[in-house]
Amino acid sequence: MSRSALVGNVTAMLEDAGFAVSDRCAIRPKSFDIAARRGDDLILVKILANIDAFNEATGHEMRRLGTYLEATPLVIGLRSRDEDLKPDVVYFRHGVPVFSPDTAYNLFIERVPPLIYAAPGGLYVNIDGDLLADERQDKDWSLGQLASELGVSRRTVSKYEDGMNASVEVAMALEDLFDAPLTSPVDVLEGADDVHESEATPDDPEADPDDEQVVAVFTRAGYSVHPTVRSPFTAVSEDESDSDIVLTGHSKFTKAAEKRARIMSSIGAVTRTRSVYVVDQAKQDSVDGTALVERDELADLRNADELRDVIRERSEREEAA
């Protein structure tokens, strides 16, 4: 299957699942392909035939964007090296959950989350330690008796009851012994934090020197500016006092810039953010809801209210039209 067809299939699946899906980010470089929202669940999705193409720089950018936009970064792919991704198993690459289209279908369409995750050494599941302890006590077994049944140490059983996860084989043995489900699903939409301890959000990259004036104006207006290097926009700017988030782009107003502005607008509609593109000269106020602001005009804006008003007026003017 071609990557383009795979992106189309994943997009259609998410739409069938009730997600609003952005236009595809058909530009390079790009950290994610689509943004999608269903209710309060916002996901940024990278779609790859071979997940080995997902590198550290892209993973770091997706994790940063997930933090700024309150979204879950995900990779949906078919295989790693010469091996297909197993169904209903969550993998991890550079701190980002990865799984197959079949797993995505079960999660988003059937609403059946995966139970298994891959980690160094094999496949594992979450054990409900409190439920395990209750079942053991109901059976009037000691830690030692259960350890003997499983072929592990007493200390290991104690760790299971304290919340340590177990191999798939141990989990199956436990469920056979107690004839009860003792596992809990991997909460993918929360970043699978219950099974994966990723590092803190990677630091922001340095802003492109060409964007320094734009960054300075937004910073002066009270925004926290987070530069990007692999996105359709050059920064995510946050006005924490107003919970206002703006996707920001900057370049000469070319056909490529117009394309980026349209993609930014589509992403903004899904992420519930506004977008602004700073250009040297503009013959229109906006592009599909992305406000256009000339560089000289931007330099005259002195505070967040003025900047916010310009962005809102121009984007809303086009929406009304």
CSV table of C-alpha atoms in Angstrom, one decimal:
chain,number,residue,atom,x,y,z
A,1,MET,CA,0.0,0.0,0.0
A,2,SER,CA,1.3,3.5,-0.9
A,3,ARG,CA,1.8,6.0,1.9
A,4,SER,CA,-0.8,8.3,0.2
A,5,ALA,CA,-3.4,5.5,0.2
A,6,LEU,CA,-2.5,4.7,3.8
A,7,VAL,CA,-3.1,8.3,4.8
A,8,GLY,CA,-6.4,8.3,3.0
A,9,ASN,CA,-7.5,5.1,4.7
A,10,VAL,CA,-6.6,6.4,8.2
A,11,THR,CA,-8.3,9.7,7.5
A,12,ALA,CA,-11.5,7.9,6.4
A,13,MET,CA,-11.4,5.7,9.4
A,14,LEU,CA,-11.1,8.6,11.8
A,15,GLU,CA,-14.0,10.4,10.1
A,16,ASP,CA,-16.1,7.3,10.4
A,17,ALA,CA,-15.2,7.3,14.1
A,18,GLY,CA,-16.7,10.8,14.5
A,19,PHE,CA,-13.5,12.8,14.4
A,20,ALA,CA,-13.2,16.2,12.6
A,21,VAL,CA,-10.0,15.8,10.6
A,22,SER,CA,-7.8,18.6,9.2
A,23,ASP,CA,-6.4,18.8,5.7
A,24,ARG,CA,-3.3,16.7,5.2
A,25,CYS,CA,-0.1,18.6,5.9
A,26,ALA,CA,1.2,18.2,2.3
A,27,ILE,CA,4.5,20.1,2.9
A,28,ARG,CA,8.0,19.2,4.0
A,29,PRO,CA,9.4,18.9,6.5
A,30,LYS,CA,6.4,17.8,8.6
A,31,SER,CA,6.2,16.3,12.0
A,32,PHE,CA,2.5,15.2,11.7
A,33,ASP,CA,0.2,14.5,8.8
A,34,ILE,CA,-3.2,15.3,10.2
A,35,ALA,CA,-4.9,16.7,13.3
A,36,ALA,CA,-8.2,15.2,14.4
A,37,ARG,CA,-10.6,15.9,17.2
A,38,ARG,CA,-13.6,14.1,18.7
A,39,GLY,CA,-15.0,15.9,21.7
A,40,ASP,CA,-12.2,16.7,24.1
A,41,ASP,CA,-9.8,14.2,22.4
A,42,LEU,CA,-7.3,15.9,20.1
A,43,ILE,CA,-4.7,13.8,18.3
A,44,LEU,CA,-1.8,14.7,16.1
A,45,VAL,CA,-1.2,11.8,13.8
A,46,LYS,CA,1.9,10.8,11.8
A,47,ILE,CA,1.2,8.0,9.3
A,48,LEU,CA,4.0,5.8,8.0
A,49,ALA,CA,4.3,2.5,6.2
A,50,ASN,CA,7.6,1.8,8.0
A,51,ILE,CA,7.8,3.3,11.5
A,52,ASP,CA,11.6,3.2,11.4
A,53,ALA,CA,11.4,6.4,9.4
A,54,PHE,CA,10.1,8.2,12.5
A,55,ASN,CA,13.2,9.9,13.8
A,56,GLU,CA,14.0,11.6,17.1
A,57,ALA,CA,13.7,15.1,15.9
A,58,THR,CA,10.2,14.5,14.6
A,59,GLY,CA,9.2,12.7,17.9
A,60,HIS,CA,10.5,15.6,19.9
A,61,GLU,CA,8.5,18.1,17.8
A,62,MET,CA,5.3,16.1,18.1
A,63,ARG,CA,5.7,15.9,21.9
A,64,ARG,CA,6.2,19.6,22.1
A,65,LEU,CA,3.2,20.3,20.0
A,66,GLY,CA,1.2,17.9,22.1
A,67,THR,CA,2.1,19.9,25.2
A,68,TYR,CA,1.3,23.3,23.6
A,69,LEU,CA,-2.0,22.2,22.0
A,70,GLU,CA,-3.1,19.8,24.7
A,71,ALA,CA,-3.1,17.0,22.1
A,72,THR,CA,-1.9,13.4,22.0
A,73,PRO,CA,0.8,12.7,19.5
A,74,LEU,CA,0.4,9.3,17.7
A,75,VAL,CA,2.1,7.3,15.0
A,76,ILE,CA,0.0,4.9,12.9
A,77,GLY,CA,2.1,2.5,10.8
A,78,LEU,CA,2.3,-0.9,9.2
A,79,ARG,CA,5.6,-2.4,10.0
A,80,SER,CA,9.0,-2.0,11.6
A,81,ARG,CA,12.0,-3.4,9.6
A,82,ASP,CA,10.6,-6.6,8.1
A,83,GLU,CA,7.9,-7.3,10.7
A,84,ASP,CA,4.3,-6.1,10.7
A,85,LEU,CA,3.1,-4.4,13.8
A,86,LYS,CA,1.1,-6.7,15.9
A,87,PRO,CA,-2.6,-6.0,16.4
A,88,ASP,CA,-3.8,-4.5,19.7
A,89,VAL,CA,-0.2,-3.8,20.8
A,90,VAL,CA,1.1,-0.3,21.5
A,91,TYR,CA,4.8,0.4,20.7
A,92,PHE,CA,6.8,3.5,21.4
A,93,ARG,CA,9.2,5.6,19.4
A,94,HIS,CA,10.9,8.6,20.9
A,95,GLY,CA,8.3,8.9,23.6
A,96,VAL,CA,5.3,8.7,21.1
A,97,PRO,CA,2.8,5.8,21.1
A,98,VAL,CA,2.8,3.8,17.9
A,99,PHE,CA,0.3,1.2,16.6
A,100,SER,CA,-1.2,-0.4,13.5
A,101,PRO,CA,-4.3,0.7,11.6
A,102,ASP,CA,-6.1,-2.4,13.0
A,103,THR,CA,-5.3,-1.3,16.5
A,104,ALA,CA,-6.5,2.2,15.6
A,105,TYR,CA,-9.8,0.8,14.2
A,106,ASN,CA,-10.4,-1.1,17.4
A,107,LEU,CA,-9.6,1.9,19.5
A,108,PHE,CA,-11.5,4.6,17.6
A,109,ILE,CA,-14.3,2.7,15.9
A,110,GLU,CA,-15.0,-0.2,18.2
A,111,ARG,CA,-13.8,1.8,21.3
A,112,VAL,CA,-11.8,-1.2,22.5
A,113,PRO,CA,-8.4,0.0,23.8
A,114,PRO,CA,-5.3,-2.1,23.5
A,115,LEU,CA,-4.2,-4.2,26.5
A,116,ILE,CA,-0.7,-4.9,25.4
A,117,TYR,CA,2.4,-2.7,25.0
A,118,ALA,CA,5.9,-3.5,23.8
A,119,ALA,CA,8.9,-2.7,25.9
A,120,PRO,CA,12.5,-3.9,26.0
A,121,GLY,CA,12.3,-7.6,26.7
A,122,GLY,CA,8.9,-8.4,25.2
A,123,LEU,CA,5.2,-7.7,25.5
A,124,TYR,CA,3.6,-6.5,28.7
A,125,VAL,CA,0.2,-5.7,30.2
A,126,ASN,CA,-1.1,-3.6,33.0
A,127,ILE,CA,-2.1,-5.7,36.1
A,128,ASP,CA,-4.7,-4.3,38.4
A,129,GLY,CA,-2.8,-4.8,41.6
A,130,ASP,CA,-5.7,-4.2,44.0
A,131,LEU,CA,-7.9,-6.6,42.1
A,132,LEU,CA,-5.2,-9.2,42.1
A,133,ALA,CA,-4.7,-8.9,45.9
A,134,ASP,CA,-8.5,-9.2,46.4
A,135,GLU,CA,-8.7,-12.3,44.2
A,136,ARG,CA,-5.7,-13.9,46.0
A,137,GLN,CA,-7.1,-13.2,49.4
A,138,ASP,CA,-10.6,-14.5,48.4
A,139,LYS,CA,-8.8,-17.7,47.4
A,140,ASP,CA,-7.1,-17.7,50.7
A,141,TRP,CA,-3.7,-18.0,49.1
A,142,SER,CA,-0.5,-16.5,50.5
A,143,LEU,CA,2.0,-14.6,48.3
A,144,GLY,CA,4.2,-17.6,48.4
A,145,GLN,CA,1.5,-19.9,47.1
A,146,LEU,CA,0.7,-17.7,44.2
A,147,ALA,CA,4.4,-17.3,43.5
A,148,SER,CA,4.7,-21.0,43.4
A,149,GLU,CA,1.8,-21.4,40.9
A,150,LEU,CA,3.4,-18.8,38.6
A,151,GLY,CA,6.9,-19.9,39.0
A,152,VAL,CA,8.2,-16.5,40.2
A,153,SER,CA,9.4,-15.2,43.5
A,154,ARG,CA,7.3,-14.0,46.3
A,155,ARG,CA,8.7,-10.5,45.9
A,156,THR,CA,7.7,-10.5,42.3
A,157,VAL,CA,4.0,-11.3,43.2
A,158,SER,CA,4.2,-8.5,45.8
A,159,LYS,CA,5.4,-6.1,43.1
A,160,TYR,CA,2.5,-7.1,40.8
A,161,GLU,CA,0.1,-6.2,43.6
A,162,ASP,CA,1.9,-2.9,44.1
A,163,GLY,CA,1.3,-2.0,40.4
A,164,MET,CA,4.2,-3.5,38.5
A,165,ASN,CA,3.2,-4.7,35.0
A,166,ALA,CA,3.6,-8.2,33.9
A,167,SER,CA,4.5,-10.2,30.8
A,168,VAL,CA,1.6,-11.4,28.6
A,169,GLU,CA,2.4,-15.0,29.7
A,170,VAL,CA,2.1,-14.1,33.4
A,171,ALA,CA,-1.1,-12.2,32.8
A,172,MET,CA,-2.6,-15.1,31.0
A,173,ALA,CA,-1.6,-17.5,33.8
A,174,LEU,CA,-3.1,-15.2,36.4
A,175,GLU,CA,-6.4,-14.9,34.6
A,176,ASP,CA,-6.5,-18.7,34.2
A,177,LEU,CA,-5.8,-19.2,37.9
A,178,PHE,CA,-8.5,-16.8,39.1
A,179,ASP,CA,-10.9,-17.1,36.2
A,180,ALA,CA,-11.2,-13.3,36.2
A,181,PRO,CA,-9.9,-10.4,34.1
A,182,LEU,CA,-7.0,-8.8,36.0
A,183,THR,CA,-5.7,-6.5,33.3
A,184,SER,CA,-6.4,-2.8,32.5
A,185,PRO,CA,-6.1,-1.2,29.0
A,186,VAL,CA,-3.4,1.1,27.8
A,187,ASP,CA,-4.7,4.7,27.9
A,188,VAL,CA,-3.4,5.8,24.6
A,189,LEU,CA,-5.2,9.1,24.6
A,190,GLU,CA,-3.4,10.1,27.8
A,191,GLY,CA,-0.1,9.4,26.2
A,192,ALA,CA,0.0,5.9,27.7
A,193,ASP,CA,1.6,7.4,30.8
A,194,ASP,CA,0.6,4.4,32.8
A,195,VAL,CA,3.0,2.2,31.0
A,196,HIS,CA,5.6,4.5,29.5
A,197,GLU,CA,7.7,6.9,31.4
A,198,SER,CA,9.0,9.3,28.8
A,199,GLU,CA,11.3,12.2,29.5
A,200,ALA,CA,10.1,15.7,30.1
A,201,THR,CA,8.9,17.7,27.1
A,202,PRO,CA,12.0,18.4,24.9
A,203,ASP,CA,13.3,22.0,25.0
A,204,ASP,CA,12.2,24.4,22.2
A,205,PRO,CA,14.5,24.8,19.3
A,206,GLU,CA,16.1,28.1,18.5
A,207,ALA,CA,13.9,30.5,16.4
A,208,ASP,CA,15.0,30.9,12.8
A,209,PRO,CA,16.9,34.2,12.5
A,210,ASP,CA,14.4,35.4,9.9
A,211,ASP,CA,11.7,35.0,12.5
A,212,GLU,CA,13.3,37.0,15.3
A,213,GLN,CA,11.3,40.2,14.7
A,214,VAL,CA,8.0,38.2,14.8
A,215,VAL,CA,9.1,36.4,17.9
A,216,ALA,CA,10.1,39.8,19.5
A,217,VAL,CA,6.7,41.4,18.7
A,218,PHE,CA,4.7,38.5,20.1
A,219,THR,CA,6.9,38.3,23.2
A,220,ARG,CA,6.5,42.0,23.7
A,221,ALA,CA,2.7,41.6,23.5
A,222,GLY,CA,2.8,39.0,26.3
A,223,TYR,CA,2.8,35.8,24.4
A,224,SER,CA,5.1,32.8,25.1
A,225,VAL,CA,6.5,31.9,21.7
A,226,HIS,CA,7.5,28.2,21.0
A,227,PRO,CA,9.4,27.9,17.7
A,228,THR,CA,8.9,24.9,15.5
A,229,VAL,CA,11.1,23.4,12.8
A,230,ARG,CA,8.9,20.6,11.3
A,231,SER,CA,5.4,22.0,11.1
A,232,PRO,CA,3.3,24.1,8.6
A,233,PHE,CA,3.7,27.0,11.1
A,234,THR,CA,6.9,28.5,12.4
A,235,ALA,CA,5.7,28.9,16.0
A,236,VAL,CA,2.9,28.2,18.5
A,237,SER,CA,2.3,31.4,20.6
A,238,GLU,CA,0.4,31.3,23.9
A,239,ASP,CA,-1.2,34.2,25.7
A,240,GLU,CA,-1.6,32.6,29.0
A,241,SER,CA,-3.6,35.4,30.5
A,242,ASP,CA,-6.3,34.8,27.9
A,243,SER,CA,-5.8,31.1,27.1
A,244,ASP,CA,-5.3,32.3,23.5
A,245,ILE,CA,-3.2,30.1,21.3
A,246,VAL,CA,-2.0,31.3,17.9
A,247,LEU,CA,-0.3,29.3,15.1
A,248,THR,CA,2.2,31.6,13.5
A,249,GLY,CA,3.8,31.6,10.1
A,250,HIS,CA,6.2,34.0,8.4
A,251,SER,CA,7.6,34.4,4.9
A,252,LYS,CA,7.1,36.2,1.7
A,253,PHE,CA,3.6,35.8,0.4
A,254,THR,CA,4.2,33.2,-2.3
A,255,LYS,CA,2.0,30.3,-3.6
A,256,ALA,CA,3.8,28.1,-1.1
A,257,ALA,CA,3.0,30.6,1.7
A,258,GLU,CA,-0.6,30.7,0.7
A,259,LYS,CA,-0.7,26.8,0.8
A,260,ARG,CA,0.8,26.9,4.3
A,261,ALA,CA,-1.7,29.5,5.4
A,262,ARG,CA,-4.6,27.3,4.2
A,263,ILE,CA,-3.2,24.3,6.0
A,264,MET,CA,-2.8,26.4,9.2
A,265,SER,CA,-6.4,27.4,9.0
A,266,SER,CA,-7.6,23.8,8.6
A,267,ILE,CA,-5.4,22.7,11.6
A,268,GLY,CA,-6.6,25.7,13.6
A,269,ALA,CA,-10.2,24.7,13.0
A,270,VAL,CA,-9.5,21.3,14.5
A,271,THR,CA,-7.2,22.4,17.3
A,272,ARG,CA,-9.5,25.4,18.2
A,273,THR,CA,-6.7,27.9,17.7
A,274,ARG,CA,-6.3,30.9,15.6
A,275,SER,CA,-3.6,31.4,13.0
A,276,VAL,CA,-1.7,34.4,11.6
A,277,TYR,CA,0.8,34.6,8.7
A,278,VAL,CA,3.2,37.5,8.7
A,279,VAL,CA,4.2,38.7,5.2
A,280,ASP,CA,6.2,41.6,3.7
A,281,GLN,CA,3.2,42.7,1.6
A,282,ALA,CA,-0.4,41.5,1.5
A,283,LYS,CA,-3.2,42.2,-0.9
A,284,GLN,CA,-5.9,40.6,1.2
A,285,ASP,CA,-6.8,40.3,4.9
A,286,SER,CA,-6.7,36.5,5.3
A,287,VAL,CA,-6.5,33.1,3.6
A,288,ASP,CA,-9.3,30.7,4.6
A,289,GLY,CA,-9.4,32.2,8.1
A,290,THR,CA,-5.6,32.6,8.6
A,291,ALA,CA,-5.1,36.3,9.2
A,292,LEU,CA,-2.5,38.1,7.1
A,293,VAL,CA,-0.4,40.8,8.8
A,294,GLU,CA,2.3,42.8,7.1
A,295,ARG,CA,5.7,42.9,8.9
A,296,ASP,CA,5.7,46.7,9.3
A,297,GLU,CA,2.1,46.7,10.6
A,298,LEU,CA,3.1,44.0,13.1
A,299,ALA,CA,5.9,46.1,14.4
A,300,ASP,CA,3.5,48.9,15.3
A,301,LEU,CA,1.3,46.6,17.6
A,302,ARG,CA,2.3,47.2,21.2
A,303,ASN,CA,0.2,44.8,23.3
A,304,ALA,CA,-1.7,41.5,23.2
A,305,ASP,CA,-5.1,43.2,22.9
A,306,GLU,CA,-4.1,45.0,19.7
A,307,LEU,CA,-2.5,41.9,18.2
A,308,ARG,CA,-5.4,39.7,19.2
A,309,ASP,CA,-7.9,42.1,17.8
A,310,VAL,CA,-6.2,42.3,14.4
A,311,ILE,CA,-6.0,38.5,14.2
A,312,ARG,CA,-9.7,38.0,15.2
A,313,GLU,CA,-11.1,40.7,13.0
A,314,ARG,CA,-9.4,39.4,9.9
A,315,SER,CA,-10.1,35.8,10.5
A,316,GLU,CA,-13.7,36.4,11.5
A,317,ARG,CA,-14.2,38.7,8.5
A,318,GLU,CA,-13.4,35.8,6.1
A,319,GLU,CA,-15.5,33.4,8.1
A,320,ALA,CA,-18.5,35.7,7.8
A,321,ALA,CA,-17.9,36.1,4.1
